[in-house]
Amino acid sequence: MLDGKKVVFSGVQPSGNLTIGNYLGAIKNFSAFSEEYRCFYCVVDLHAITVRQVPAELRRRTYETLALYMACGLDPEKNTLFVQSHVPAHAELSWILNCYTMFGELSRMTQFKDKSAKHADNINAGLFTYPVLMAADILLYQTDLVPVGVDQRQHLELARDIAGRFNQAYSPTFVVPEGYMNPTAMKIASLSNPTAKMSKSDPNPNACVYILDPRDAILKKFKSAVTDSDTVVRYAPEEKPGVSNLMTIYRAFTGKSHEQIEREFEGKGYGDFKLACGEACADALAPVQSEFAKLMADKAYLEDVMKKGAEAASYAARKTLSKVKKKVGFVI
Ligand code: ATP
Ligand code: LTN
């Protein structure tokens, strides 16, 4: 609880161009919490450097991610929007929590295994302890609810375990957070490999639809999406993963149920269905894109939002951090 409200926290890495997976699985859901909860939405740049980044691009993407938060409907007056590296308490708490996290626990993280296979030349310690920093992000704000895609479930479980362990060792210090996964869009798959997650770091640009893709690129990507040799639009994730993924995307953009979609495309081919998916996606993203362009044209405003956000976040974070320091026995 903060200011009499329950707390929501989530983060997105400024590590690439954001996809409709990030949008439908995470950011689009964020604004629904603004009225009822005290919300913190963070651009997690410390997490992004676990993989090599080009400095100028990281800086640009940090502004872009903040602008996208706002373009997707997050009002900076109602939500605390900030950049992780602007609040040193994240790195400080992360170090402390490292000493309450087991090597074996971190070795079991599937994201670590995936990323170390992808970046075999740079399996750095930050990549390994990434989930501890994520736990620090969440626990610093006494977070009740964490809206994320399903790929983050294992990290969230670890954050809960670390909180419980610390509370047990000392006395209740952290709220044990719950995840919130939007049941209609918790996992958007790649358009070219529908059994894999759509990931912004995928080198194949046809695998992802980016939030900022122009309309014709969106239509083209949906047109070339991998489906199957059948012709029926039917939801069957095991048997027809490509079509089912497109149905999930179409449902998330239009609000239509799978049954309605099946009826709508009865007797029609995949061509019509893919076109409808592309159009629904492009129509939904158009207002986000125009708002984004306006925001990016005003750097000074974005910097003002970042600065105010960092102040508000630091204030809340300091309270938890000094509690933790006292409990572990630091002289403060
Ligand atoms: P990378 O692929 O570089 O690891 P990412 O897009 O998976 O990046 P983040 O930018 O940190 O990682 O993700 C931000 C949010 O978007 C998280 O809540 C994550 O769960 C969600 N998300 C990412 N991809 C998808 C997807 N394909 N479907 C649903 N949610 C997703
Ligand atoms: N690891 C997350 C990004 C992230 C996050 C967080 C999400 C970092 N810190 C705190 C929720 C809460 C990812 O999506 N890859």
mmCIF file of N, CA, C and O and ligand atoms in Angstrom, residues 10-27 29-30 44 47 51 53 65 69 111 115 118-119 130 134 146-153 180-181 185-190 196-202 245, ligand 1:
data_model
loop_
_atom_site.group_PDB
_atom_site.id
_atom_site.type_symbol
_atom_site.label_atom_id
_atom_site.label_comp_id
_atom_site.label_asym_id
_atom_site.label_seq_id
_atom_site.Cartn_x
_atom_site.Cartn_y
_atom_site.Cartn_z
ATOM 1 N N SER A 10 5.616 -2.227 -13.278
ATOM 2 C CA SER A 10 6.100 -3.047 -14.386
ATOM 3 C C SER A 10 7.221 -2.328 -15.120
ATOM 4 O O SER A 10 7.433 -1.128 -14.913
ATOM 5 N N GLY A 11 7.932 -3.068 -15.951
ATOM 6 C CA GLY A 11 9.067 -2.491 -16.662
ATOM 7 C C GLY A 11 9.202 -3.064 -18.054
ATOM 8 O O GLY A 11 8.775 -4.184 -18.325
ATOM 9 N N VAL A 12 9.783 -2.255 -18.940
ATOM 10 C CA VAL A 12 10.094 -2.700 -20.300
ATOM 11 C C VAL A 12 11.527 -2.274 -20.598
ATOM 12 O O VAL A 12 11.937 -1.162 -20.259
ATOM 13 N N GLN A 13 12.288 -3.161 -21.238
ATOM 14 C CA GLN A 13 13.680 -2.839 -21.565
ATOM 15 C C GLN A 13 13.758 -1.986 -22.824
ATOM 16 O O GLN A 13 13.086 -2.301 -23.808
ATOM 17 N N PRO A 14 14.619 -0.969 -22.816
ATOM 18 C CA PRO A 14 14.807 -0.183 -24.044
ATOM 19 C C PRO A 14 15.834 -0.855 -24.950
ATOM 20 O O PRO A 14 16.810 -0.245 -25.358
ATOM 21 N N SER A 15 15.605 -2.151 -25.225
ATOM 22 C CA SER A 15 16.646 -2.944 -25.886
ATOM 23 C C SER A 15 16.364 -3.217 -27.350
ATOM 24 O O SER A 15 17.063 -3.988 -27.976
ATOM 25 N N GLY A 16 15.316 -2.618 -27.904
ATOM 26 C CA GLY A 16 15.012 -2.875 -29.310
ATOM 27 C C GLY A 16 13.715 -2.179 -29.637
ATOM 28 O O GLY A 16 13.152 -1.484 -28.781
ATOM 29 N N ASN A 17 13.268 -2.364 -30.877
ATOM 30 C CA ASN A 17 11.986 -1.751 -31.234
ATOM 31 C C ASN A 17 10.866 -2.576 -30.627
ATOM 32 O O ASN A 17 10.841 -3.799 -30.775
ATOM 33 N N LEU A 18 9.952 -1.925 -29.954
ATOM 34 C CA LEU A 18 8.908 -2.680 -29.262
ATOM 35 C C LEU A 18 7.941 -3.314 -30.256
ATOM 36 O O LEU A 18 7.605 -2.737 -31.282
ATOM 37 N N THR A 19 7.499 -4.519 -29.914
ATOM 38 C CA THR A 19 6.637 -5.295 -30.819
ATOM 39 C C THR A 19 5.184 -5.285 -30.310
ATOM 40 O O THR A 19 4.916 -4.838 -29.185
ATOM 41 N N ILE A 20 4.298 -5.844 -31.140
ATOM 42 C CA ILE A 20 2.908 -5.973 -30.670
ATOM 43 C C ILE A 20 2.804 -7.002 -29.539
ATOM 44 O O ILE A 20 1.811 -7.035 -28.837
ATOM 45 N N GLY A 21 3.854 -7.822 -29.345
ATOM 46 C CA GLY A 21 3.904 -8.712 -28.170
ATOM 47 C C GLY A 21 4.043 -7.878 -26.904
ATOM 48 O O GLY A 21 3.305 -8.063 -25.934
ATOM 49 N N ASN A 22 4.976 -6.912 -26.934
ATOM 50 C CA ASN A 22 5.142 -6.004 -25.785
ATOM 51 C C ASN A 22 3.866 -5.188 -25.568
ATOM 52 O O ASN A 22 3.463 -4.939 -24.429
ATOM 53 N N TYR A 23 3.249 -4.780 -26.678
ATOM 54 C CA TYR A 23 2.052 -3.934 -26.584
ATOM 55 C C TYR A 23 0.866 -4.717 -26.006
ATOM 56 O O TYR A 23 0.293 -4.331 -24.982
ATOM 57 N N LEU A 24 0.544 -5.856 -26.630
ATOM 58 C CA LEU A 24 -0.659 -6.593 -26.199
ATOM 59 C C LEU A 24 -0.429 -7.319 -24.873
ATOM 60 O O LEU A 24 -1.332 -7.383 -24.034
ATOM 61 N N GLY A 25 0.788 -7.862 -24.701
ATOM 62 C CA GLY A 25 1.079 -8.625 -23.485
ATOM 63 C C GLY A 25 1.303 -7.742 -22.264
ATOM 64 O O GLY A 25 1.076 -8.149 -21.137
ATOM 65 N N ALA A 26 1.780 -6.515 -22.502
ATOM 66 C CA ALA A 26 2.137 -5.674 -21.355
ATOM 67 C C ALA A 26 1.552 -4.259 -21.448
ATOM 68 O O ALA A 26 0.538 -3.958 -20.826
ATOM 69 N N ILE A 27 2.155 -3.383 -22.248
ATOM 70 C CA ILE A 27 1.884 -1.934 -22.149
ATOM 71 C C ILE A 27 0.409 -1.559 -22.297
ATOM 72 O O ILE A 27 -0.084 -0.689 -21.585
ATOM 73 N N ASN A 29 -2.088 -3.012 -21.329
ATOM 74 C CA ASN A 29 -2.856 -3.302 -20.106
ATOM 75 C C ASN A 29 -2.558 -2.317 -18.968
ATOM 76 O O ASN A 29 -3.298 -2.256 -18.000
ATOM 77 N N PHE A 30 -1.459 -1.584 -19.086
ATOM 78 C CA PHE A 30 -0.995 -0.779 -17.954
ATOM 79 C C PHE A 30 -1.999 0.309 -17.540
ATOM 80 O O PHE A 30 -2.202 0.551 -16.353
ATOM 81 N N VAL A 44 13.589 -0.036 -18.070
ATOM 82 C CA VAL A 44 14.645 -0.734 -17.329
ATOM 83 C C VAL A 44 15.956 -0.794 -18.132
ATOM 84 O O VAL A 44 16.329 -1.824 -18.684
ATOM 85 N N HIS A 47 18.699 -3.316 -16.969
ATOM 86 C CA HIS A 47 18.505 -4.669 -17.501
ATOM 87 C C HIS A 47 18.991 -4.774 -18.946
ATOM 88 O O HIS A 47 19.523 -5.807 -19.356
ATOM 89 N N VAL A 51 22.809 -7.352 -22.297
ATOM 90 C CA VAL A 51 23.145 -7.719 -23.665
ATOM 91 C C VAL A 51 23.818 -6.476 -24.244
ATOM 92 O O VAL A 51 23.416 -5.359 -23.913
ATOM 93 N N GLN A 53 24.732 -3.228 -26.012
ATOM 94 C CA GLN A 53 23.915 -2.208 -26.676
ATOM 95 C C GLN A 53 24.836 -1.175 -27.307
ATOM 96 O O GLN A 53 25.901 -0.892 -26.764
ATOM 97 N N THR A 65 10.963 4.566 -25.439
ATOM 98 C CA THR A 65 10.133 3.682 -24.608
ATOM 99 C C THR A 65 9.250 4.512 -23.682
ATOM 100 O O THR A 65 8.057 4.220 -23.509
ATOM 101 N N TYR A 69 5.150 4.615 -23.718
ATOM 102 C CA TYR A 69 4.290 4.464 -22.538
ATOM 103 C C TYR A 69 3.164 5.504 -22.611
ATOM 104 O O TYR A 69 1.994 5.199 -22.439
ATOM 105 N N GLN A 111 15.009 -17.975 -19.047
ATOM 106 C CA GLN A 111 15.465 -16.835 -19.859
ATOM 107 C C GLN A 111 17.006 -16.768 -19.876
ATOM 108 O O GLN A 111 17.599 -16.449 -20.895
ATOM 109 N N LYS A 115 19.039 -16.880 -23.234
ATOM 110 C CA LYS A 115 19.894 -15.753 -23.628
ATOM 111 C C LYS A 115 21.355 -16.138 -23.659
ATOM 112 O O LYS A 115 22.110 -15.616 -24.466
ATOM 113 N N LYS A 118 21.915 -17.694 -26.928
ATOM 114 C CA LYS A 118 21.899 -16.699 -28.013
ATOM 115 C C LYS A 118 23.138 -15.820 -28.014
ATOM 116 O O LYS A 118 23.555 -15.337 -29.047
ATOM 117 N N HIS A 119 23.667 -15.539 -26.826
ATOM 118 C CA HIS A 119 24.818 -14.632 -26.736
ATOM 119 C C HIS A 119 25.989 -15.379 -26.100
ATOM 120 O O HIS A 119 26.503 -14.983 -25.063
ATOM 121 N N TYR A 130 20.194 -11.051 -13.526
ATOM 122 C CA TYR A 130 19.089 -10.243 -14.060
ATOM 123 C C TYR A 130 17.806 -10.375 -13.224
ATOM 124 O O TYR A 130 17.176 -9.378 -12.862
ATOM 125 N N MET A 134 15.380 -7.542 -11.170
ATOM 126 C CA MET A 134 13.935 -7.441 -11.406
ATOM 127 C C MET A 134 13.162 -7.560 -10.087
ATOM 128 O O MET A 134 12.192 -6.835 -9.846
ATOM 129 N N VAL A 146 1.923 -7.137 -10.586
ATOM 130 C CA VAL A 146 2.916 -6.917 -11.644
ATOM 131 C C VAL A 146 2.347 -7.385 -12.983
ATOM 132 O O VAL A 146 2.302 -8.589 -13.253
ATOM 133 N N PRO A 147 1.891 -6.464 -13.840
ATOM 134 C CA PRO A 147 1.368 -6.898 -15.147
ATOM 135 C C PRO A 147 2.517 -7.206 -16.114
ATOM 136 O O PRO A 147 3.327 -6.332 -16.410
ATOM 137 N N VAL A 148 2.590 -8.445 -16.576
ATOM 138 C CA VAL A 148 3.659 -8.883 -17.496
ATOM 139 C C VAL A 148 3.114 -9.964 -18.427
ATOM 140 O O VAL A 148 2.037 -10.513 -18.196
ATOM 141 N N GLY A 149 3.916 -10.271 -19.454
ATOM 142 C CA GLY A 149 3.602 -11.408 -20.314
ATOM 143 C C GLY A 149 4.002 -12.698 -19.606
ATOM 144 O O GLY A 149 4.748 -12.677 -18.622
ATOM 145 N N VAL A 150 3.510 -13.816 -20.130
ATOM 146 C CA VAL A 150 3.696 -15.094 -19.441
ATOM 147 C C VAL A 150 5.174 -15.503 -19.377
ATOM 148 O O VAL A 150 5.586 -16.244 -18.474
ATOM 149 N N ASP A 151 6.006 -14.962 -20.289
ATOM 150 C CA ASP A 151 7.436 -15.313 -20.272
ATOM 151 C C ASP A 151 8.120 -14.857 -18.985
ATOM 152 O O ASP A 151 9.209 -15.324 -18.671
ATOM 153 N N GLN A 152 7.500 -13.952 -18.245
ATOM 154 C CA GLN A 152 8.105 -13.438 -17.009
ATOM 155 C C GLN A 152 7.625 -14.162 -15.748
ATOM 156 O O GLN A 152 7.984 -13.794 -14.634
ATOM 157 N N ARG A 153 6.814 -15.192 -15.933
ATOM 158 C CA ARG A 153 6.227 -15.876 -14.764
ATOM 159 C C ARG A 153 7.295 -16.440 -13.827
ATOM 160 O O ARG A 153 7.201 -16.303 -12.605
ATOM 161 N N TYR A 180 0.080 -10.285 -12.872
ATOM 162 C CA TYR A 180 -1.190 -10.153 -13.592
ATOM 163 C C TYR A 180 -0.900 -10.430 -15.062
ATOM 164 O O TYR A 180 -0.105 -9.732 -15.693
ATOM 165 N N MET A 181 -1.493 -11.481 -15.577
ATOM 166 C CA MET A 181 -1.314 -11.798 -17.001
ATOM 167 C C MET A 181 -2.645 -11.678 -17.707
ATOM 168 O O MET A 181 -3.615 -12.336 -17.313
ATOM 169 N N ALA A 185 -3.939 -12.187 -24.050
ATOM 170 C CA ALA A 185 -2.727 -11.886 -24.834
ATOM 171 C C ALA A 185 -1.452 -12.112 -24.048
ATOM 172 O O ALA A 185 -0.516 -11.341 -24.153
ATOM 173 N N MET A 186 -1.417 -13.190 -23.219
ATOM 174 C CA MET A 186 -0.207 -13.313 -22.405
ATOM 175 C C MET A 186 0.989 -13.833 -23.190
ATOM 176 O O MET A 186 2.113 -13.642 -22.781
ATOM 177 N N LYS A 187 0.721 -14.464 -24.331
ATOM 178 C CA LYS A 187 1.865 -14.842 -25.163
ATOM 179 C C LYS A 187 1.537 -14.686 -26.651
ATOM 180 O O LYS A 187 0.709 -15.427 -27.186
ATOM 181 N N ILE A 188 2.164 -13.725 -27.268
ATOM 182 C CA ILE A 188 2.029 -13.538 -28.706
ATOM 183 C C ILE A 188 3.234 -14.222 -29.335
ATOM 184 O O ILE A 188 4.373 -14.001 -28.915
ATOM 185 N N ALA A 189 2.961 -15.093 -30.322
ATOM 186 C CA ALA A 189 4.065 -15.843 -30.930
ATOM 187 C C ALA A 189 4.608 -15.122 -32.162
ATOM 188 O O ALA A 189 3.952 -14.240 -32.728
ATOM 189 N N SER A 190 5.790 -15.541 -32.563
ATOM 190 C CA SER A 190 6.439 -15.016 -33.768
ATOM 191 C C SER A 190 5.578 -15.322 -34.997
ATOM 192 O O SER A 190 4.977 -16.397 -35.086
ATOM 193 N N ALA A 196 7.435 -20.125 -31.259
ATOM 194 C CA ALA A 196 8.365 -19.299 -30.459
ATOM 195 C C ALA A 196 7.702 -17.975 -30.110
ATOM 196 O O ALA A 196 6.812 -17.503 -30.811
ATOM 197 N N LYS A 197 8.190 -17.365 -29.028
ATOM 198 C CA LYS A 197 7.675 -16.068 -28.603
ATOM 199 C C LYS A 197 8.056 -14.973 -29.610
ATOM 200 O O LYS A 197 9.163 -15.009 -30.149
ATOM 201 N N MET A 198 7.152 -14.039 -29.853
ATOM 202 C CA MET A 198 7.545 -12.867 -30.639
ATOM 203 C C MET A 198 8.482 -12.053 -29.752
ATOM 204 O O MET A 198 8.100 -11.647 -28.662
ATOM 205 N N SER A 199 9.706 -11.847 -30.228
ATOM 206 C CA SER A 199 10.710 -11.201 -29.378
ATOM 207 C C SER A 199 11.347 -10.049 -30.133
ATOM 208 O O SER A 199 11.751 -10.209 -31.288
ATOM 209 N N LYS A 200 11.478 -8.898 -29.457
ATOM 210 C CA LYS A 200 12.003 -7.734 -30.166
ATOM 211 C C LYS A 200 13.459 -7.893 -30.556
ATOM 212 O O LYS A 200 13.957 -7.173 -31.400
ATOM 213 N N SER A 201 14.140 -8.860 -29.949
ATOM 214 C CA SER A 201 15.531 -9.063 -30.336
ATOM 215 C C SER A 201 15.675 -10.146 -31.422
ATOM 216 O O SER A 201 16.788 -10.546 -31.745
ATOM 217 N N ASP A 202 14.564 -10.590 -31.994
ATOM 218 C CA ASP A 202 14.624 -11.566 -33.090
ATOM 219 C C ASP A 202 15.251 -10.897 -34.317
ATOM 220 O O ASP A 202 14.801 -9.837 -34.736
ATOM 221 N N ASN A 245 -2.407 -18.256 -33.377
ATOM 222 C CA ASN A 245 -1.714 -17.046 -32.928
ATOM 223 C C ASN A 245 -2.326 -15.811 -33.596
ATOM 224 O O ASN A 245 -2.562 -14.790 -32.946
HETATM 225 P P1 ATP B 1 13.814 -9.441 -25.498
HETATM 226 O O1 ATP B 1 13.180 -10.221 -26.572
HETATM 227 O O2 ATP B 1 14.827 -8.445 -25.938
HETATM 228 O O3 ATP B 1 14.228 -10.228 -24.301
HETATM 229 P P2 ATP B 1 11.252 -8.744 -24.498
HETATM 230 O O4 ATP B 1 10.421 -7.984 -25.450
HETATM 231 O O5 ATP B 1 10.933 -10.142 -24.216
HETATM 232 O O6 ATP B 1 12.721 -8.499 -24.953
HETATM 233 P P3 ATP B 1 10.859 -6.766 -22.405
HETATM 234 O O7 ATP B 1 11.050 -5.571 -23.209
HETATM 235 O O8 ATP B 1 11.530 -6.622 -21.114
HETATM 236 O O9 ATP B 1 11.389 -8.092 -23.062
HETATM 237 O O10 ATP B 1 9.345 -7.094 -22.225
HETATM 238 C C1 ATP B 1 8.437 -6.156 -21.759
HETATM 239 C C2 ATP B 1 7.117 -6.798 -21.476
HETATM 240 O O11 ATP B 1 6.531 -7.333 -22.670
HETATM 241 C C3 ATP B 1 7.187 -7.960 -20.486
HETATM 242 O O12 ATP B 1 6.089 -7.854 -19.598
HETATM 243 C C4 ATP B 1 7.036 -9.180 -21.340
HETATM 244 O O13 ATP B 1 6.465 -10.252 -20.640
HETATM 245 C C5 ATP B 1 6.102 -8.674 -22.425
HETATM 246 N N1 ATP B 1 6.252 -9.434 -23.661
HETATM 247 C C6 ATP B 1 7.365 -9.486 -24.435
HETATM 248 N N2 ATP B 1 7.154 -10.259 -25.509
HETATM 249 C C7 ATP B 1 5.875 -10.732 -25.399
HETATM 250 C C8 ATP B 1 5.074 -11.599 -26.212
HETATM 251 N N3 ATP B 1 5.548 -12.116 -27.327
HETATM 252 N N4 ATP B 1 3.805 -11.858 -25.808
HETATM 253 C C9 ATP B 1 3.319 -11.314 -24.673
HETATM 254 N N5 ATP B 1 4.025 -10.489 -23.873
HETATM 255 C C10 ATP B 1 5.282 -10.196 -24.218
#
